[in-house]
Coordinates of C-alpha atoms and ligand atoms in Angstrom, one line a residue:
M1 CA 63.8 111.9 86.7
A2 CA 63.3 110.8 90.1
N3 CA 60.2 108.8 91.2
Q4 CA 58.8 108.8 87.7
M5 CA 60.1 105.7 85.8
K6 CA 58.9 102.0 85.9
T7 CA 61.7 100.0 87.7
R8 CA 62.1 96.6 85.9
L9 CA 62.7 93.5 88.2
L10 CA 65.3 91.4 86.5
H11 CA 66.6 88.0 87.5
A12 CA 70.3 87.1 87.6
D13 CA 69.7 83.4 86.8
R14 CA 68.4 84.5 83.3
E15 CA 71.2 85.2 80.8
E16 CA 68.8 87.5 78.7
D17 CA 68.3 89.7 82.0
I18 CA 72.0 90.0 82.4
Q19 CA 72.3 91.1 78.8
T20 CA 69.3 93.6 79.5
A21 CA 71.2 95.2 82.5
G22 CA 74.1 95.4 80.3
R23 CA 72.3 97.2 77.5
I24 CA 70.4 99.6 79.9
L25 CA 73.9 100.6 81.4
K26 CA 75.4 101.0 78.0
E27 CA 72.6 103.4 77.2
G28 CA 73.1 105.6 80.1
G29 CA 70.6 104.0 82.8
L30 CA 70.7 103.0 86.2
V31 CA 70.6 99.4 87.3
A32 CA 70.9 98.1 90.7
I33 CA 73.2 94.9 90.9
P34 CA 74.2 92.4 93.4
T35 CA 77.8 92.1 94.7
E36 CA 79.4 90.1 97.5
T37 CA 79.3 93.2 99.6
V38 CA 76.0 95.0 99.2
Y39 CA 73.8 95.7 96.3
G40 CA 75.3 98.5 94.1
L41 CA 73.5 101.2 92.0
A42 CA 75.6 101.1 88.9
A43 CA 76.1 103.5 85.9
N44 CA 78.7 103.6 83.2
A45 CA 81.7 105.1 85.2
L46 CA 82.9 106.8 82.0
D47 CA 79.9 108.8 81.3
G48 CA 79.6 111.8 83.7
T49 CA 75.9 112.4 82.9
A50 CA 74.9 108.6 83.7
V51 CA 76.9 108.9 87.0
S52 CA 75.3 112.2 88.0
H53 CA 71.8 110.4 87.9
I54 CA 73.2 108.0 90.5
F55 CA 73.5 111.1 93.1
S56 CA 69.8 112.3 92.2
A57 CA 68.3 108.8 92.4
K58 CA 69.8 108.1 95.9
G59 CA 69.6 111.8 97.2
R60 CA 73.5 111.3 97.7
P61 CA 75.6 114.6 98.5
M62 CA 77.6 115.5 95.6
D63 CA 80.8 115.5 97.7
N64 CA 80.7 111.8 98.4
P65 CA 82.8 110.0 95.5
L66 CA 81.8 106.7 93.9
I67 CA 83.8 103.2 93.6
V68 CA 84.6 102.1 90.0
H69 CA 84.0 98.2 89.5
I70 CA 86.0 96.3 86.9
S71 CA 85.5 92.6 85.7
H72 CA 89.2 92.1 84.7
L73 CA 92.5 93.1 86.3
S74 CA 93.6 94.6 83.0
Q75 CA 91.0 97.2 83.2
W76 CA 92.6 98.9 86.2
G77 CA 95.5 100.3 84.3
G78 CA 93.5 102.7 82.2
L79 CA 91.6 104.1 85.1
V80 CA 94.6 105.2 87.3
R81 CA 97.7 107.2 86.8
E82 CA 99.9 104.2 87.5
I83 CA 99.6 101.0 89.5
P84 CA 102.5 101.0 92.1
E85 CA 104.1 97.7 93.2
R86 CA 102.4 97.5 96.6
A87 CA 99.0 97.9 94.9
M88 CA 99.5 95.1 92.7
K89 CA 100.5 93.2 95.7
L90 CA 97.3 94.0 97.4
A91 CA 95.2 93.1 94.3
K92 CA 97.0 89.7 93.8
Q93 CA 96.1 88.8 97.4
F94 CA 92.5 90.1 97.8
W95 CA 91.1 90.6 94.3
P96 CA 88.6 89.5 93.1
G97 CA 87.0 90.4 96.6
P98 CA 85.6 93.0 99.1
M99 CA 88.4 95.5 98.9
T100 CA 88.7 98.9 97.4
I101 CA 91.9 100.7 96.5
I102 CA 92.3 104.4 96.1
L103 CA 95.0 105.7 93.6
P104 CA 95.6 108.9 91.8
K105 CA 93.0 109.0 88.8
S106 CA 93.6 108.9 85.0
P107 CA 92.0 111.6 83.0
V108 CA 89.3 109.2 81.6
I109 CA 87.5 109.3 84.9
P110 CA 85.0 112.1 85.0
G111 CA 84.8 114.5 87.9
E112 CA 81.2 113.3 88.8
V113 CA 82.7 109.9 90.0
T114 CA 85.4 111.3 92.2
A115 CA 83.6 114.3 93.5
G116 CA 86.3 116.4 92.0
Q117 CA 89.1 114.5 93.8
Q118 CA 92.3 113.6 91.8
T119 CA 92.0 110.0 93.1
V120 CA 89.8 107.2 92.1
A121 CA 88.6 104.2 94.2
V122 CA 88.5 101.0 92.2
R123 CA 87.2 97.5 93.0
F124 CA 87.3 94.1 91.4
P125 CA 84.2 92.3 92.9
E126 CA 84.1 88.4 93.4
N127 CA 80.4 88.2 92.7
A128 CA 80.0 86.3 89.3
V129 CA 76.7 88.2 88.5
A130 CA 78.4 91.5 89.0
R131 CA 81.2 90.6 86.8
A132 CA 78.9 89.4 84.1
V133 CA 77.0 92.6 84.2
I134 CA 80.3 94.6 83.8
D135 CA 81.2 92.4 80.9
A136 CA 77.8 92.8 79.2
A137 CA 78.0 96.7 79.5
G138 CA 81.4 96.6 78.3
V139 CA 82.5 99.5 80.4
P140 CA 83.5 99.9 84.2
L141 CA 80.7 100.6 86.4
A142 CA 80.5 103.3 89.1
A143 CA 78.4 102.0 91.8
P144 CA 77.7 103.1 95.5
S145 CA 75.4 101.2 97.7
A146 CA 71.9 101.1 96.2
N147 CA 70.0 102.6 99.1
L148 CA 68.6 106.1 99.7
S149 CA 71.3 107.9 101.2
G150 CA 71.6 107.7 104.9
R151 CA 69.4 104.5 104.9
P152 CA 71.1 101.0 105.7
S153 CA 72.8 99.6 102.9
P154 CA 70.7 96.9 100.7
T155 CA 71.7 93.2 101.1
E156 CA 68.8 91.9 99.1
A157 CA 66.8 93.1 96.0
S158 CA 63.7 93.7 98.1
H159 CA 65.7 96.3 100.1
V160 CA 66.6 98.0 96.9
M161 CA 62.9 98.1 95.8
A162 CA 61.8 99.5 99.1
D163 CA 64.3 102.5 98.7
L164 CA 64.6 103.0 95.0
N165 CA 61.5 101.6 93.1
G166 CA 60.3 104.3 90.7
R167 CA 63.8 106.1 90.7
I168 CA 66.0 103.7 88.8
D169 CA 65.5 101.6 85.5
A170 CA 66.0 98.1 87.0
V171 CA 67.1 95.9 89.8
L172 CA 68.8 92.7 89.1
D173 CA 67.8 90.1 91.7
G174 CA 70.9 87.8 92.6
G175 CA 69.8 86.8 96.0
P176 CA 71.4 87.9 99.4
C177 CA 74.9 89.3 99.6
R178 CA 77.4 87.1 101.1
V179 CA 79.6 89.7 103.0
G180 CA 76.7 92.0 103.9
V181 CA 78.7 95.2 104.5
E182 CA 80.5 97.6 102.1
S183 CA 84.0 96.9 100.9
T184 CA 87.2 97.5 102.9
V185 CA 88.6 101.0 101.6
V186 CA 92.3 101.5 101.6
T187 CA 94.0 104.5 100.2
L188 CA 97.6 104.1 98.6
A189 CA 97.6 107.9 97.6
S190 CA 99.0 108.5 101.2
D191 CA 102.1 107.0 102.9
P192 CA 101.8 105.0 104.9
P193 CA 98.7 103.3 103.4
R194 CA 95.6 104.3 105.3
L195 CA 92.5 102.2 106.1
L196 CA 89.4 104.6 105.3
R197 CA 86.6 102.1 105.9
P198 CA 86.8 98.6 107.3
G199 CA 84.9 95.8 105.5
G200 CA 85.2 92.2 104.8
I201 CA 89.0 92.2 104.2
T202 CA 90.4 93.2 107.6
L203 CA 93.2 95.6 108.9
E204 CA 95.3 92.6 110.0
Q205 CA 95.0 91.2 106.3
L206 CA 96.1 94.5 104.7
Q207 CA 98.8 94.7 107.2
S208 CA 100.1 91.2 106.3
V209 CA 100.8 92.3 102.8
L210 CA 101.6 96.0 103.3
G211 CA 103.4 96.0 106.6
N212 CA 102.5 99.4 108.1
V213 CA 98.6 100.4 107.6
E214 CA 97.3 103.3 109.6
M215 CA 93.6 103.3 110.6
D216 CA 92.0 106.6 109.8
S217 CA 90.6 108.0 113.0
A218 CA 87.2 108.5 111.3
V219 CA 86.8 104.5 111.5
M220 CA 86.1 104.5 115.1
H221 CA 85.3 108.2 115.9
P222 CA 83.2 111.2 115.0
L223 CA 84.9 113.6 112.9
A224 CA 86.2 116.8 114.7
S225 CA 84.4 119.7 113.2
G226 CA 86.5 121.3 110.5
A227 CA 88.8 118.3 110.2
K228 CA 90.0 117.3 106.8
V229 CA 87.9 114.4 105.3
L230 CA 89.8 111.7 103.5
S231 CA 86.8 109.6 103.0
P232 CA 83.8 111.8 102.6
G233 CA 81.3 108.9 103.3
M234 CA 82.4 108.6 106.8
K235 CA 81.2 112.0 107.7
Y236 CA 77.5 111.5 107.5
K237 CA 74.9 110.0 109.8
H238 CA 74.6 106.8 107.9
Y239 CA 73.0 103.3 107.7
S240 CA 70.2 104.5 109.9
P241 CA 66.8 103.1 110.5
K242 CA 64.0 105.6 111.3
A243 CA 64.2 104.6 115.2
N244 CA 66.8 106.2 117.3
V245 CA 69.7 103.7 117.9
I246 CA 71.7 103.9 121.1
I247 CA 74.7 101.4 121.7
L248 CA 75.0 99.9 125.1
D249 CA 78.6 99.0 125.8
G250 CA 78.7 96.5 128.6
D251 CA 78.1 92.8 129.6
L252 CA 74.9 91.0 128.9
S253 CA 73.5 91.2 132.3
S254 CA 74.0 95.1 132.6
Y255 CA 72.7 95.3 129.0
R256 CA 69.5 93.4 130.1
D257 CA 69.1 95.3 133.3
Y258 CA 69.4 98.7 131.5
V259 CA 66.9 97.7 128.6
N260 CA 64.3 96.2 131.1
S261 CA 64.5 99.4 133.1
H262 CA 64.4 102.0 130.2
C263 CA 61.7 100.3 127.9
G264 CA 58.5 101.6 126.9
P265 CA 56.3 101.5 123.7
G266 CA 58.3 101.2 120.5
T267 CA 61.5 99.9 122.5
V268 CA 63.3 97.2 120.4
A269 CA 66.6 95.3 121.4
L270 CA 69.2 94.6 118.8
C271 CA 71.2 91.9 120.2
Y272 CA 73.0 88.6 119.6
T273 CA 71.4 85.2 119.0
G274 CA 70.2 83.5 122.2
E275 CA 70.2 86.8 124.1
D276 CA 66.5 87.9 123.9
A277 CA 65.6 85.6 126.8
G278 CA 65.0 87.8 129.8
L279 CA 64.2 90.9 127.8
N280 CA 60.8 92.5 128.4
V281 CA 60.9 94.1 124.8
P282 CA 60.7 92.7 121.3
A283 CA 64.2 91.8 120.0
V284 CA 66.0 91.5 116.7
C285 CA 68.9 88.9 117.0
Y286 CA 71.4 89.3 114.1
G287 CA 74.0 86.5 114.7
S288 CA 76.5 84.9 117.2
R289 CA 78.5 87.2 119.3
E290 CA 81.5 85.1 118.2
D291 CA 80.8 85.1 114.6
S292 CA 81.6 88.6 113.2
R293 CA 81.0 87.4 109.6
E294 CA 77.7 86.4 110.5
L295 CA 76.9 89.8 112.1
A296 CA 78.2 91.7 109.3
R297 CA 76.0 89.6 106.9
N298 CA 73.0 90.4 108.9
L299 CA 73.5 93.9 110.2
F300 CA 71.7 95.9 107.6
D301 CA 68.7 93.8 107.2
A302 CA 68.6 93.9 111.2
L303 CA 68.5 97.5 110.9
R304 CA 65.7 97.6 108.5
E305 CA 63.8 95.0 110.6
V306 CA 63.6 97.4 113.6
D307 CA 61.8 99.7 111.4
R308 CA 59.6 97.1 110.2
K309 CA 58.8 96.5 113.9
N310 CA 58.1 100.3 114.2
A311 CA 60.7 100.8 116.7
K312 CA 61.2 104.2 118.1
T313 CA 64.4 103.5 120.5
V314 CA 66.7 100.7 119.7
Y315 CA 69.1 99.5 122.2
A316 CA 72.0 97.7 120.4
R317 CA 74.6 95.5 121.9
C318 CA 78.1 96.8 121.3
P319 CA 80.2 94.6 118.8
K320 CA 83.7 93.8 119.4
P321 CA 85.9 96.0 117.2
Q322 CA 88.3 93.3 116.0
G323 CA 88.5 91.7 112.6
V324 CA 85.3 92.1 110.6
G325 CA 83.7 93.0 113.8
L326 CA 85.5 96.5 113.2
A327 CA 83.3 96.9 110.2
V328 CA 80.2 96.0 112.1
Y329 CA 81.1 98.4 114.9
N330 CA 82.0 101.2 112.3
R331 CA 78.5 100.9 110.6
L332 CA 76.6 100.6 113.8
I333 CA 78.2 103.7 115.6
R334 CA 77.0 105.7 112.5
A335 CA 73.6 104.2 112.7
A336 CA 73.5 105.4 116.1
G337 CA 75.0 108.9 115.4
F338 CA 77.9 107.9 117.8
E339 CA 75.6 107.5 120.7
V340 CA 77.3 104.9 122.9
L341 CA 76.3 104.5 126.6
H342 CA 79.1 102.9 128.8
L343 CA 77.5 100.7 131.4
G344 CA 79.0 100.6 134.8
Ligands
AMP401 P1 79.5 103.6 99.0 O1 79.7 102.7 97.7 O2 78.0 104.2 99.1 O3 79.8 102.9 100.1 O4 80.5 104.7 99.0 C1 81.9 104.6 98.4 C2 82.7 105.2 99.5 O5 84.0 105.1 99.0 C3 82.4 106.7 99.7 O6 81.5 106.8 100.9 C4 83.7 107.3 100.0 O7 84.0 107.4 101.5 C5 84.8 106.1 99.6 N1 85.5 106.7 98.5 C6 85.2 106.5 97.1 N2 86.2 107.3 96.4 C7 87.0 107.8 97.2 C8 88.2 108.7 96.9 N3 88.7 108.9 95.8 N4 88.9 109.1 98.2 C9 88.5 108.7 99.3 N5 87.3 108.0 99.4 C10 86.7 107.4 98.3
MG402 MG1 76.7 103.8 100.8

């Protein structure tokens, strides 16, 4: 199937295109859709064969489960064994929005969605286009990020086209994504609840509703070999440009000194707005150091931009791992294959 089909470009401001997307999905096809986090590659979550095509189109490892997207809270109950009270509390506070909740699954969820696990990840997105497409399809949609596996996640329709043109039925262009990093993933299948992936809803926000929430060690650190993996997506080198990314942990002047004394052809700096002055290499500035939401929104496009500049080596400033900055840090250390240099 891969690389043979014509990929249609649809437009979210045309009602007929939303209906077309819904029809393709109902018939078992694949459509990339906008959400507030990143673009998702959607298929009918109740159709194991349709879902299996997501894995082949992306080149995604089969042991990496997908998130199921709903457009009304009432759809959730049919997808999980039960909705405990603390799950409902989280949903009332943060849905619709960039948070995914993991619970034991109901039998209607095919094994292709959960990679054989007995739990299912569900999200109720805030993006109106995403919800309109789920309504038009009439079924919940399984949707991982709409990139080739390993590449930076797509935050614009053009990113999806760059990776998946010819491999999926359609892309629905709904403009740039508001949050820019994937959803916060929290599992309620363990006690206490555990943050598996940071995103637009912060650890502190989860704790304000649930009290104690543990942070999985895979959020900040590479997995020890042989360790039990709670969130399979966190074990891969991920979000990666073609260039070799190295994170430099230190203040601005030591960053500048290091970059200027270690640069050559193909060196690119990935830094904060206003920091490119005094650097002897091309720079991609992706937002203000003090504004983690802006950094999150621009990170993945910045990782694609270094490739468009034909970078070979990228020296990245180290984000502050607090609030939404934790999500930025989590993605960037994976893009760097955990290569962090601590400057003196
Ligand atoms: P993506 O949408 O591409 O960001 O991928 C979804 C991510 O959610 C995966 O990489 C998994 O790590 C995580 N996930 C989905 N379902 C489960 C589950 N049942 N248990 C643990 N993690 C999950
Ligand atoms: Mg992904």
